[in-house]
Amino acid sequence: MLALDANEPPDGVVFRMLRRGNKGKVEARHLVPEASSLAQHSHRQENAGKKEQSELKRLVLQNMERDDFINASRT
């Protein structure tokens, strides 16, 4: 569904784009439709990255708890 209201952004993925000329300013535009394979691949990669990050966080916290337990039992 495309948003037709001027206040709502169109359905799509926002990509940051560097423009040359005019001071090389960075713009955010809805360039890629949400249903495109590029947008879907981008979402899958983002979700996989978040999942990996949360798993690493879980492992780090688990190791910290184990180290705290070992250090507490030594004293």
Short mmCIF file of C-alpha atoms in Angstrom, two decimals, residues 17-66:
data_model
loop_
_atom_site.label_atom_id
_atom_site.label_comp_id
_atom_site.label_asym_id
_atom_site.label_seq_id
_atom_site.Cartn_x
_atom_site.Cartn_y
_atom_site.Cartn_z
CA MET A 17 22.61 8.75 -0.30
CA LEU A 18 25.66 10.99 -0.70
CA ARG A 19 25.26 13.59 -3.40
CA ARG A 20 28.20 15.19 -5.13
CA GLY A 21 28.11 18.85 -5.87
CA ASN A 22 26.08 21.11 -3.58
CA LYS A 23 28.42 20.51 -0.63
CA GLY A 24 28.08 16.70 -0.81
CA LYS A 25 25.16 16.68 1.57
CA VAL A 26 23.63 13.44 2.82
CA GLU A 27 20.01 12.83 2.00
CA ALA A 28 17.60 10.15 3.14
CA ARG A 29 15.15 9.07 0.49
CA HIS A 30 12.67 6.25 -0.01
CA LEU A 31 14.33 4.88 -3.13
CA VAL A 32 13.59 1.17 -2.99
CA PRO A 33 10.07 -0.28 -2.74
CA GLU A 34 9.49 -2.52 0.29
CA ALA A 35 8.49 -5.46 -1.94
CA SER A 36 11.73 -5.45 -3.93
CA SER A 37 14.29 -8.20 -3.48
CA LEU A 38 16.93 -5.63 -2.47
CA ALA A 39 14.77 -4.34 0.39
CA GLN A 40 13.89 -7.86 1.53
CA HIS A 41 17.55 -8.91 1.46
CA SER A 42 18.48 -5.80 3.42
CA HIS A 43 15.87 -6.63 6.08
CA ARG A 44 17.07 -10.23 6.31
CA GLN A 45 20.68 -9.10 6.73
CA GLU A 46 19.66 -6.57 9.38
CA ASN A 47 17.66 -9.17 11.30
CA ALA A 48 20.51 -11.68 11.09
CA GLY A 49 22.92 -9.05 12.43
CA LYS A 50 20.62 -8.25 15.33
CA LYS A 51 20.20 -11.94 16.12
CA GLU A 52 23.97 -12.48 16.06
CA GLN A 53 24.55 -9.44 18.27
CA SER A 54 22.02 -10.61 20.86
CA GLU A 55 23.57 -14.10 20.88
CA LEU A 56 27.04 -12.63 21.43
CA LYS A 57 25.69 -10.47 24.24
CA ARG A 58 24.10 -13.51 25.85
CA LEU A 59 27.38 -15.44 25.66
CA VAL A 60 29.43 -12.56 27.07
CA LEU A 61 27.04 -12.10 29.98
CA GLN A 62 27.04 -15.84 30.62
CA ASN A 63 30.86 -15.87 30.72
CA MET A 64 30.93 -12.86 33.04
CA GLU A 65 28.53 -14.59 35.43
CA ARG A 66 30.65 -17.74 35.34
#
